[in-house]
XYZ file of C-alpha atoms in Angstrom:
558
model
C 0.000 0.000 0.000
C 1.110 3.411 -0.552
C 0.502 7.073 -1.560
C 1.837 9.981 -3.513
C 0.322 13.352 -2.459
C -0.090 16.485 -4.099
C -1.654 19.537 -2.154
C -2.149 22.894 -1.893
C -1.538 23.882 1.106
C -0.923 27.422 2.519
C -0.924 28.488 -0.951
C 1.820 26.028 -1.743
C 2.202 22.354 -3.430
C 3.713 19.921 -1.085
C 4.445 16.517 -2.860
C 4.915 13.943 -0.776
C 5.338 9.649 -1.077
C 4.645 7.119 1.368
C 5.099 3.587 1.389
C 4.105 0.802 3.938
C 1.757 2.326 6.466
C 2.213 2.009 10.329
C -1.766 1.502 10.653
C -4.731 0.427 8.203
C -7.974 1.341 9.478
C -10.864 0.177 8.060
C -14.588 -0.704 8.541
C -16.205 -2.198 11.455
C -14.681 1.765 12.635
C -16.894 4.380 12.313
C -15.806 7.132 9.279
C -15.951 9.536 11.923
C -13.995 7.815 14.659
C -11.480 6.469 12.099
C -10.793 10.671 11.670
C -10.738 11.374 15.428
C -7.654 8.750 15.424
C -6.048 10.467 12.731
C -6.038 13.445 14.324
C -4.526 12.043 17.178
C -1.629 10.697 15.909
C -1.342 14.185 13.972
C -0.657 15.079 17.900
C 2.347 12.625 17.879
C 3.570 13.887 14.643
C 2.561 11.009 11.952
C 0.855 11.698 8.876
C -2.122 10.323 8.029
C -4.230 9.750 4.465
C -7.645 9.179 3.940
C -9.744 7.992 1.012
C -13.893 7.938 1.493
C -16.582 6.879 -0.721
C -19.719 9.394 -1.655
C -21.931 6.402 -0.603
C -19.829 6.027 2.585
C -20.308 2.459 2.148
C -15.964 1.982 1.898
C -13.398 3.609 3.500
C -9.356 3.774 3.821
C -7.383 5.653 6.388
C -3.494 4.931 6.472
C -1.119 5.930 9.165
C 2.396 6.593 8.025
C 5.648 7.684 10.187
C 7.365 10.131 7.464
C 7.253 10.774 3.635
C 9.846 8.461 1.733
C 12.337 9.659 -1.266
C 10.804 8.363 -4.898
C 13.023 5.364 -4.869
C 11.734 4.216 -1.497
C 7.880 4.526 -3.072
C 9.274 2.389 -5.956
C 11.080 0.065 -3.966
C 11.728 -3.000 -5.876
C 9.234 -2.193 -8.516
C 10.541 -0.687 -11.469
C 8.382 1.526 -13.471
C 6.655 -0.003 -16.472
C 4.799 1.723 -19.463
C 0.826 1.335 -19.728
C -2.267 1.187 -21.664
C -5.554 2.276 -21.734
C -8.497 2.361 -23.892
C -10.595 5.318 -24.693
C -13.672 5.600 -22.092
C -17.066 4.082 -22.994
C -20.815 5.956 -21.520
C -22.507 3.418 -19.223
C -25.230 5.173 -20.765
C -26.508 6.494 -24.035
C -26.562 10.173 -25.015
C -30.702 9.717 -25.335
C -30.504 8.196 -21.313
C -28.278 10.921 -20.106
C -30.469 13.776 -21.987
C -33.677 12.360 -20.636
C -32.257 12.269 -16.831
C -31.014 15.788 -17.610
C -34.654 16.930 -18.397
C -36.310 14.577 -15.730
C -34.034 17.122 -13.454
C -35.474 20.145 -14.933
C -39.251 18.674 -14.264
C -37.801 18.301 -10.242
C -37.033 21.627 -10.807
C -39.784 23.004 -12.419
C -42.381 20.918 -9.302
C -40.620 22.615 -6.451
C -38.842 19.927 -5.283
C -34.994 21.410 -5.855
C -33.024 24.254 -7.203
C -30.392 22.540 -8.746
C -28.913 19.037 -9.120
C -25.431 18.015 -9.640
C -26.359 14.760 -12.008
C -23.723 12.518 -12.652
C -22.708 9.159 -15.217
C -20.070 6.925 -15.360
C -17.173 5.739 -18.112
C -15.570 2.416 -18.299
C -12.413 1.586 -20.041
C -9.340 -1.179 -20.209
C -6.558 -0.470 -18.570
C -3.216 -2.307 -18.154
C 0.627 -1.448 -16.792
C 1.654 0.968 -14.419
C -1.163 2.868 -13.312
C 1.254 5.411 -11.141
C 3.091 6.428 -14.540
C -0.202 7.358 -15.836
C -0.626 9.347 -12.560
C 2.864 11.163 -13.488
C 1.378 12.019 -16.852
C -1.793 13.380 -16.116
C -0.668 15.487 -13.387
C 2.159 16.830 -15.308
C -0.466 18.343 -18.065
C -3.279 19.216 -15.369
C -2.515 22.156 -12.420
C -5.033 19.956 -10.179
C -4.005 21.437 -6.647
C -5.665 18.346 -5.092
C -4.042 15.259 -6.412
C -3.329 12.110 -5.462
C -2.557 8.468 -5.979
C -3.472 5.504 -3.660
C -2.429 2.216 -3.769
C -4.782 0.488 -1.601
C -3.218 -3.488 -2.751
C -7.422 -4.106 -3.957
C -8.078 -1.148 -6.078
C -5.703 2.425 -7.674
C -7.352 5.806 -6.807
C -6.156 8.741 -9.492
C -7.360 12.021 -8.677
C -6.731 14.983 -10.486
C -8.663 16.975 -8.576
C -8.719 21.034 -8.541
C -11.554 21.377 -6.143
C -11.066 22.080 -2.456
C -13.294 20.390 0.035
C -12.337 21.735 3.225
C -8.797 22.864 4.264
C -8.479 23.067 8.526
C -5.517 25.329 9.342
C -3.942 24.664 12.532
C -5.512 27.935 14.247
C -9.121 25.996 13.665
C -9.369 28.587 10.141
C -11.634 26.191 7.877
C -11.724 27.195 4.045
C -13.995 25.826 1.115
C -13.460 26.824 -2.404
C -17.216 25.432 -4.200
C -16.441 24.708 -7.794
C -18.902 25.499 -10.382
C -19.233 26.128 -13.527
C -17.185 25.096 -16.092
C -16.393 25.993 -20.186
C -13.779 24.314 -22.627
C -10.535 25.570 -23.288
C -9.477 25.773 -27.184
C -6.370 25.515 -29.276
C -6.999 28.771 -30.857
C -6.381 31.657 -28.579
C -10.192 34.008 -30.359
C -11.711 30.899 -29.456
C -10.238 29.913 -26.024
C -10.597 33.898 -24.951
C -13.843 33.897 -25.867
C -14.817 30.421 -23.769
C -13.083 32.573 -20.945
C -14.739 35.358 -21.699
C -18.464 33.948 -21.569
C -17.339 32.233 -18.618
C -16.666 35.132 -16.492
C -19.597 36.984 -17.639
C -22.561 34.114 -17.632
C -25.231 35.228 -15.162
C -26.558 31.242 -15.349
C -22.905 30.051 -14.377
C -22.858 32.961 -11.324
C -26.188 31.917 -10.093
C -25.387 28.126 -10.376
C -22.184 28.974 -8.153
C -23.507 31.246 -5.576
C -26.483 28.880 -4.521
C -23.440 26.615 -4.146
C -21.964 29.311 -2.201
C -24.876 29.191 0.258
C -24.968 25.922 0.495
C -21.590 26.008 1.783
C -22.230 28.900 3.776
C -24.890 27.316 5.508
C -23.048 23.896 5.914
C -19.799 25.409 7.245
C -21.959 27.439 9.717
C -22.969 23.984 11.729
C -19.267 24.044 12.838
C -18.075 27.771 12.979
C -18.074 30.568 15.473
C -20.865 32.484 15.632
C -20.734 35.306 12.212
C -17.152 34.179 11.304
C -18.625 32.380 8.053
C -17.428 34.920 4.864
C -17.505 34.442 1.139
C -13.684 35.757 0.469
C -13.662 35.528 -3.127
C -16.808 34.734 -5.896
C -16.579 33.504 -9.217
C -13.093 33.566 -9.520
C -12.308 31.724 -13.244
C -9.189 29.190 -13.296
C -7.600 27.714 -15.979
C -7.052 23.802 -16.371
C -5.678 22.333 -19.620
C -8.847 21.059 -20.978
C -11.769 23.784 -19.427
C -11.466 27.021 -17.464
C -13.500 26.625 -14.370
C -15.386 29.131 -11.963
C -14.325 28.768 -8.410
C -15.567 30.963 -5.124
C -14.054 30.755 -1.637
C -15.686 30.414 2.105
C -13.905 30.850 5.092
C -14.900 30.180 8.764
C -13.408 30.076 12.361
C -14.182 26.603 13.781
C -15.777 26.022 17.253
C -13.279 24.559 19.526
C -15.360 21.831 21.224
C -15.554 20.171 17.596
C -13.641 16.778 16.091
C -12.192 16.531 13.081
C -15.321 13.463 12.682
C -17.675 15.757 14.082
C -16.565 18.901 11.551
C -16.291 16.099 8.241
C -19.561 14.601 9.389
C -21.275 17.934 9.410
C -19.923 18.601 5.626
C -19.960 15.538 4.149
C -20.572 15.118 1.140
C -20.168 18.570 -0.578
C -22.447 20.548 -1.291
C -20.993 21.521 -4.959
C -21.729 18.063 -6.077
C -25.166 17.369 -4.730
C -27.242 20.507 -5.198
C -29.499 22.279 -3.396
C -31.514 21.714 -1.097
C -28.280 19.195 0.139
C -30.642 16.421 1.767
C -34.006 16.077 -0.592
C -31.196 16.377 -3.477
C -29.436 13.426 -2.637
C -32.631 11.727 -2.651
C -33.174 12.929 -6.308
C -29.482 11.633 -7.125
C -30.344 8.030 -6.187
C -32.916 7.771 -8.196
C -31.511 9.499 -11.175
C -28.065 7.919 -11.458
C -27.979 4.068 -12.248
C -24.357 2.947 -10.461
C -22.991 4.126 -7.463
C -20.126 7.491 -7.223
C -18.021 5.328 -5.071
C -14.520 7.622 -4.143
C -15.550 9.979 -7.338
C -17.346 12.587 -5.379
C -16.502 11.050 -2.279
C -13.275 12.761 -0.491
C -9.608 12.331 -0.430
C -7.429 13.879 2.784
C -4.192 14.278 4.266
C -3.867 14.657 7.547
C -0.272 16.670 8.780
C 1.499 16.478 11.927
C 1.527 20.558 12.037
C -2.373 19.933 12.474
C -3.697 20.602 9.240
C -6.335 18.518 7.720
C -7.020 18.828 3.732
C -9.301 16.713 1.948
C -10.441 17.559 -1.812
C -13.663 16.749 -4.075
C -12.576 13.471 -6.173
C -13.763 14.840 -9.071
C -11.436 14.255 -12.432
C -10.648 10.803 -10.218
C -10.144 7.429 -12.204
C -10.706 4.564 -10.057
C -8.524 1.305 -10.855
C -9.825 -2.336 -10.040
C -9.515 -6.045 -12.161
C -7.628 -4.716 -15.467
C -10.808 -1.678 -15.808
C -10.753 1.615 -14.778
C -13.995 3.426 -13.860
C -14.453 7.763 -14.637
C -17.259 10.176 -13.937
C -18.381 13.186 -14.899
C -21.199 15.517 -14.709
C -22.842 18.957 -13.931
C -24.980 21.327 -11.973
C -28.256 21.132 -13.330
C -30.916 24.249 -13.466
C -33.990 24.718 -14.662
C -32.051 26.904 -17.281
C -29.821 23.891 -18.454
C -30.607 22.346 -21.898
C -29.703 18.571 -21.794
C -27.948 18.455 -25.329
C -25.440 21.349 -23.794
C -24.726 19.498 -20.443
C -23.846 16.231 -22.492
C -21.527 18.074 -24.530
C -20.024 19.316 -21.190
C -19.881 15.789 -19.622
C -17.947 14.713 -22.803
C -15.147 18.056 -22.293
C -15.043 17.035 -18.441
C -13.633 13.571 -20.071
C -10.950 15.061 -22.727
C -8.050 14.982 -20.061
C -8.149 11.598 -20.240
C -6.907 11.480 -24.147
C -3.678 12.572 -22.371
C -3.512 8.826 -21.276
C -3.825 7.625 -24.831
C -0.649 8.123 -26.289
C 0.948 8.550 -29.879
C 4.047 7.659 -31.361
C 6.313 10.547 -32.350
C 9.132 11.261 -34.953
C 10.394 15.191 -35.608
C 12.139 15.090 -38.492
C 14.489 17.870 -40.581
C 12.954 18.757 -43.832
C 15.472 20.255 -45.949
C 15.550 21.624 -49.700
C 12.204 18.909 -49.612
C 14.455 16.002 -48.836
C 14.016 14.413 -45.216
C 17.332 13.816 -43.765
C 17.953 10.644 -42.418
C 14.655 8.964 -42.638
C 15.665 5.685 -43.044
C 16.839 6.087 -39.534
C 13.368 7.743 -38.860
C 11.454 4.498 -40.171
C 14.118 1.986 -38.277
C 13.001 3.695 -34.893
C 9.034 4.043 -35.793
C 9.006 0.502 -36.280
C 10.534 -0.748 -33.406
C 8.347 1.147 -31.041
C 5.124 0.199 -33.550
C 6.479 -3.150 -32.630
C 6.929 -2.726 -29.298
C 3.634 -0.966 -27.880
C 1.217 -2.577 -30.932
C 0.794 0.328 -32.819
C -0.273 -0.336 -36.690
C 3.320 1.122 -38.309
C 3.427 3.547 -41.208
C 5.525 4.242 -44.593
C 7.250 7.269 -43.395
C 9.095 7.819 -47.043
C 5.415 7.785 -48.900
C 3.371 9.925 -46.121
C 6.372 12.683 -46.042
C 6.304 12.824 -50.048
C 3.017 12.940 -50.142
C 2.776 15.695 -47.604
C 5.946 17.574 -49.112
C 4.239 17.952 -52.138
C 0.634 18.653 -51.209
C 1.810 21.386 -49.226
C 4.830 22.782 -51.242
C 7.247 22.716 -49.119
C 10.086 21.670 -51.457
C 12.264 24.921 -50.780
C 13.422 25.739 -47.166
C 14.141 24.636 -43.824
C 11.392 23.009 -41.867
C 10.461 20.794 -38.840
C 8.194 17.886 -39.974
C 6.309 16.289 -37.371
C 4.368 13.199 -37.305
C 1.976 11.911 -34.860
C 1.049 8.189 -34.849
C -1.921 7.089 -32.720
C -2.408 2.820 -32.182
C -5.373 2.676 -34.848
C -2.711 3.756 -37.947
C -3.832 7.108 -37.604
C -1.549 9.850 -38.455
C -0.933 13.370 -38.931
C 1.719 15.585 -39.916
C 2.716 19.061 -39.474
C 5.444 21.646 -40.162
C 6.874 25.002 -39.155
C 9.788 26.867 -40.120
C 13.105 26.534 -38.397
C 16.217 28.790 -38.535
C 19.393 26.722 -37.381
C 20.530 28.091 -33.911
C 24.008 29.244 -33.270
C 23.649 28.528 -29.416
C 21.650 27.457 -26.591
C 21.132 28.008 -23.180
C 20.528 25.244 -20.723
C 20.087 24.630 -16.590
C 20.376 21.239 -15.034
C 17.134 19.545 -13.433
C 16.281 19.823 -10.378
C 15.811 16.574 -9.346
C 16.157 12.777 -11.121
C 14.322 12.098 -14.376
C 11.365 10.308 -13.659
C 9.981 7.349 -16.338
C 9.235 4.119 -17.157
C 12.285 2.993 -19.680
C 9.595 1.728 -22.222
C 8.773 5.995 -22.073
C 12.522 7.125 -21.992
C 13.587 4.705 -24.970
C 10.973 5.330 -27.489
C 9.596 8.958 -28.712
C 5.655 8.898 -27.418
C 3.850 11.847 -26.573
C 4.203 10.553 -22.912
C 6.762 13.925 -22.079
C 5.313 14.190 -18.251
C 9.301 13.376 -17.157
C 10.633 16.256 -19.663
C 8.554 18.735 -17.241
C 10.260 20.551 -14.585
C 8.138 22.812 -13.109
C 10.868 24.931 -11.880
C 12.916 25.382 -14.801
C 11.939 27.873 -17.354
C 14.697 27.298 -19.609
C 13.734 25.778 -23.008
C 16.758 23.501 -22.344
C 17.210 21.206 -19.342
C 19.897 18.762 -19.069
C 18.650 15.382 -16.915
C 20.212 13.153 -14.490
C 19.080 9.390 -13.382
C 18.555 8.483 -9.749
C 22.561 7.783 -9.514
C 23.148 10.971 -10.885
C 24.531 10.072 -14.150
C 23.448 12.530 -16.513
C 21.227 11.119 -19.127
C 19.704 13.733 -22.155
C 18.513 16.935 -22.451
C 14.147 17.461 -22.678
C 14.732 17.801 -26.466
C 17.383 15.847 -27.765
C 20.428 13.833 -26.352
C 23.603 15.527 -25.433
C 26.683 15.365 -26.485
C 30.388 16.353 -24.540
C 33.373 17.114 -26.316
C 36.841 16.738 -24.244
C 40.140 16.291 -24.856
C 39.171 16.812 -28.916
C 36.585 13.856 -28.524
C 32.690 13.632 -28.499
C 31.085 11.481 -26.383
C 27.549 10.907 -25.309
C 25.400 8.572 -22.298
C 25.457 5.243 -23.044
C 22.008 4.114 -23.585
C 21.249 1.928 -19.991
C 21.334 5.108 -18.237
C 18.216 5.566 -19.329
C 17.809 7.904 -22.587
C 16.105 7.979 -25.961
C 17.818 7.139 -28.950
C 17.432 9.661 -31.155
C 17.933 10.094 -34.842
C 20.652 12.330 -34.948
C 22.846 10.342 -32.018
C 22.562 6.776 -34.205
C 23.899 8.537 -37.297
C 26.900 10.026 -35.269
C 27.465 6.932 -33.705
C 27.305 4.914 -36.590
C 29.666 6.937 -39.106
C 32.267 6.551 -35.733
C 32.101 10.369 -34.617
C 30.315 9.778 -31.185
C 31.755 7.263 -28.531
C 30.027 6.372 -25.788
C 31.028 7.830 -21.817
C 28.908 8.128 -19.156
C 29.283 11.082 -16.811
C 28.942 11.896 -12.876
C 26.980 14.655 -12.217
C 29.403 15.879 -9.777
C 32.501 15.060 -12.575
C 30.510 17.014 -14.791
C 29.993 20.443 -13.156
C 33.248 20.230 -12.190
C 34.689 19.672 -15.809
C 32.316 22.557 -16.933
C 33.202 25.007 -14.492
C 37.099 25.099 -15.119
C 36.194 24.635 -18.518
C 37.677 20.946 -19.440
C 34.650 20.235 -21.417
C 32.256 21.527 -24.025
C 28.312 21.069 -24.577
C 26.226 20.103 -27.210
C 22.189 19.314 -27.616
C 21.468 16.868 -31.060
C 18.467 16.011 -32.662
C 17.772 14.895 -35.886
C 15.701 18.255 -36.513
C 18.476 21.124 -35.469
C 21.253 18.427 -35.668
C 23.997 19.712 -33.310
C 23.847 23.039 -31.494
C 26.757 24.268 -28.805
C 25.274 24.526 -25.282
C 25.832 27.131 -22.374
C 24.924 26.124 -19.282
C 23.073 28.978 -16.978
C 24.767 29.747 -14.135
């Protein structure tokens, strides 16, 4: 069993992993009681993390001593590559309409205001379903993530929405998420989404009622007038849909439990509806399968006292070779049902970041591709490999040369490979560079090998959130320095070029194999400790290949 956590908290990420809890506790305990416990070994310093179910019917709550390094999480496992299939409705588009408008009738007879309706998506699913974590947290600024290993079943959540955060001084803070539109490749378009976002009156009311909810909720376990709205209808931005987000703060009673406080808010109110209680009602009767942890609540309890626990929305749940999803929407009497499906399907599009293409970026020069039959070598071994349906590289690049007139120039050519045979190609316009400047990671490159030796669009371990170089040189976890984000590198000393030997962990590109082959590129590995040394009194000499800007000399930043 074991967890990687990563939450906002005091305004800040804090990633943590844990591996083989001290304590499991499970049902016969009461949810409640199971929290109280937490909290008191928060008093003797452990962490603690919690996983509940919307039905409350299941619950997990592990007690660890101290976060471990990544290698400890891994332990003997190494990481693998994975697969997954696209998600399938449980329901049709006709079902999910007529449930939509069945809400609007509830509505429309008095018996709610609004109803946060809900389906489910089923899909295949095999490998390592922590690398998948890796990858869709990379591309999604969820501030409540996490992944939980529970030995029966894998919890991913992506989550951006807040439940309740308890400060140590008792402050308790909600941030009710609602209202959502879809983000677009084309800036007119995505500016406008953002733009009818912030101004829709419909998504405004939908959130405020949410707002009182809260308000009223939160209330049951705060001091007497020290419940606030903060902030309202602030508008976020996620990769895949900008969202509307408000914020509710409190000062907690003192008397009050952490069970007693959960209990009081539990579920949220931002995925029921209002009013909370006949809602629910309306919910069970509406949605066919149960929410289990999607909707439920994820936690992590900290031995400074802090308690945070988000809304498993965006959360893939993991069990027998099948993932489960869900996704819905607050539903008013102003909703039209053929709109909310459409915004059911963009709730789903972050999970196409799980289905991964192959990749080649080649050099398209005077209209002749340079080196290609290296290109097609490569594409076929990772066709091969994963059980992708390959492709003649030398007929779709003529083809596309010459449909496009492109037969004078420099240009990068890039194709994009999905598993069905599906392709597509693009180009731009490059000018060779006479330099570049790169900054070593901060910390060990993070992959499956499957991911490091062949070119997918599975890039999560080229992302270093706290570099903003466009070059980063990597390292492994014994700090042997491996490639750079976008192409291998390459150290000349003593009048020699040499480059990582492939087992440390790097791709194989284009451009490296050609060197290598015509015998102007021997293989050396490298110390990261040797190396900054050899840089700084300037023994040595950098270079960045690919097969698209070939070989370009390297500064590193200081």
């Amino acid at each position: 069993m074991r967890a990687h956590t990563k939450f906002k908290k005091n305004g800040k990420i804090e990633e943590y992993f844990f591996k083989d809890p001290k304590e499991i506790i499970q049902y016969p305990t009461k949810v409640e009681d199971a929290l109280d416990y937490g909290r008191k070994m928060q008093d003797k310093g452990y962490y603690a993390v919690f996983a509940l179910t919307y039905e409350k019917d299941e619950y997990i709550l592990m007690i660890f001593d101290e976060p471990v390094s990544y290698e400890a999480f891994l332990g003997d496992e190494k990481s693998l590559s994975f697969s997954m299939s696209e998600p399938s409705l449980s329901e049709t588009q006709e079902e999910i309409e007529d449930n939509i408008e069945q809400v609007r009738n509830y509505i429309k007879d008095g018996h709610t205001y609004q109803v946060n309706y809900t389906t489910r998506f089923y899909g295949d699913f095999s490998g390592d379903s922590h690398q998948l974590f890796l990858q869709l947290s990379s591309k999604n600024n969820g501030d409540y993530a996490m992944y939980l290993d529970t030995g029966e079943k894998e919890i991913l959540s992506l989550s951006p929405e807040l439940f309740f955060e308890l400060d140590s001084d008792l402050t308790i803070r909600a941030k009710p998420m609602k209202g959502t539109a879809p983000r677009f490749t084309d800036p007119d378009k995505d500016r406008e989404s953002y733009e009818f976002l912030r101004h829709s009156k419909k998504d405004q009311a939908e959130n405020v009622m949410i707002v009182d909810l809260l308000r009223n909720d939160i209330s049951k376990v705060a001091e007497k007038n020290s419940v606030r709205a903060v902030k309202l209808f602030t508008i976020e931005k996620y990769q895949t849909v900008y969202q509307m987000i408000s914020t509710v703060e409190a000062k907690v009673k003192e008397d009050l439990s952490l069970g007693g406080i959960f209990n009081a808010l539990f579920p949220c109110g931002s995925i029921t509806g209002a009013p909370k209680i006949m809602t629910m009602s309306l919910i069970e009767k509406l949605e066919k399968t149960k929410r289990g942890y999607y909707c439920g609540a994820l936690g992590v309890l900290y031995p400074d006292q802090a308690a945070i626990f988000n809304v498993p929305i965006r959360t893939l749940v993991i069990e027998d070779n099948r993932y489960t999803y869900a996704a819905g929407g607050g539903i008013t009497y102003d909703s039209n049902p053929k709109s909310e499906f459409e915004e059911i399907l963009h709730k789903t599009s972050f999970l196409k970041q799980g289905q991964y293409d192959l990749l080649e970026s080649m050099r398209l020069e005077e209209g002749e591709v340079k080196r290609l039959a290296l290109h097609q070598e490569r594409l076929n071994k990772s066709a091969s490999f994963f059980g992708f349906q390959s492709l003649d590289l030398e007929k779709v690049t003529s083809d596309y040369v010459k449909e496009n007139n492109i037969l004078n120039g420099l240009y990068k050519l890039r194709l994009s490979l999905a598993k069905s045979g599906e392709y597509s190609l693009s180009h731009q316009t490059i000018e060779d560079k006479n330099s570049m400047t790169a900054e070593i990671s901060h910390k060990p490159i993070r992959a499956a090998r499957d991911f490091l030796s062949n070119k997918t669009s599975i890039r999560h371990h080229y992302i270093d959130e706290s570099s903003e170089s466009e070059l980063v040189l990597y390292y492994n976890d014994e700090e042997v320095l491996t490639e750079f984000n976008i192409g291998n590198l390459v150290i000349e000393e003593d009048s020699h070029l040499y480059t990582p030997d492939s087992s440390v962990g790097l791709l194989d590109g284009v451009m490296r194999q050609a060197l290598i082959k015509a015998g102007k590129l021997q293989l050396k590995n490298y110390n990261l400790d040797e190396f900054k040394e050899k840089y700084e009194t300037n023994q040595i000499k950098l270079y960045m290949i690919n097969s698209v800007r070939e070989i370009v000399p390297v500064v590193l930043q200081k």
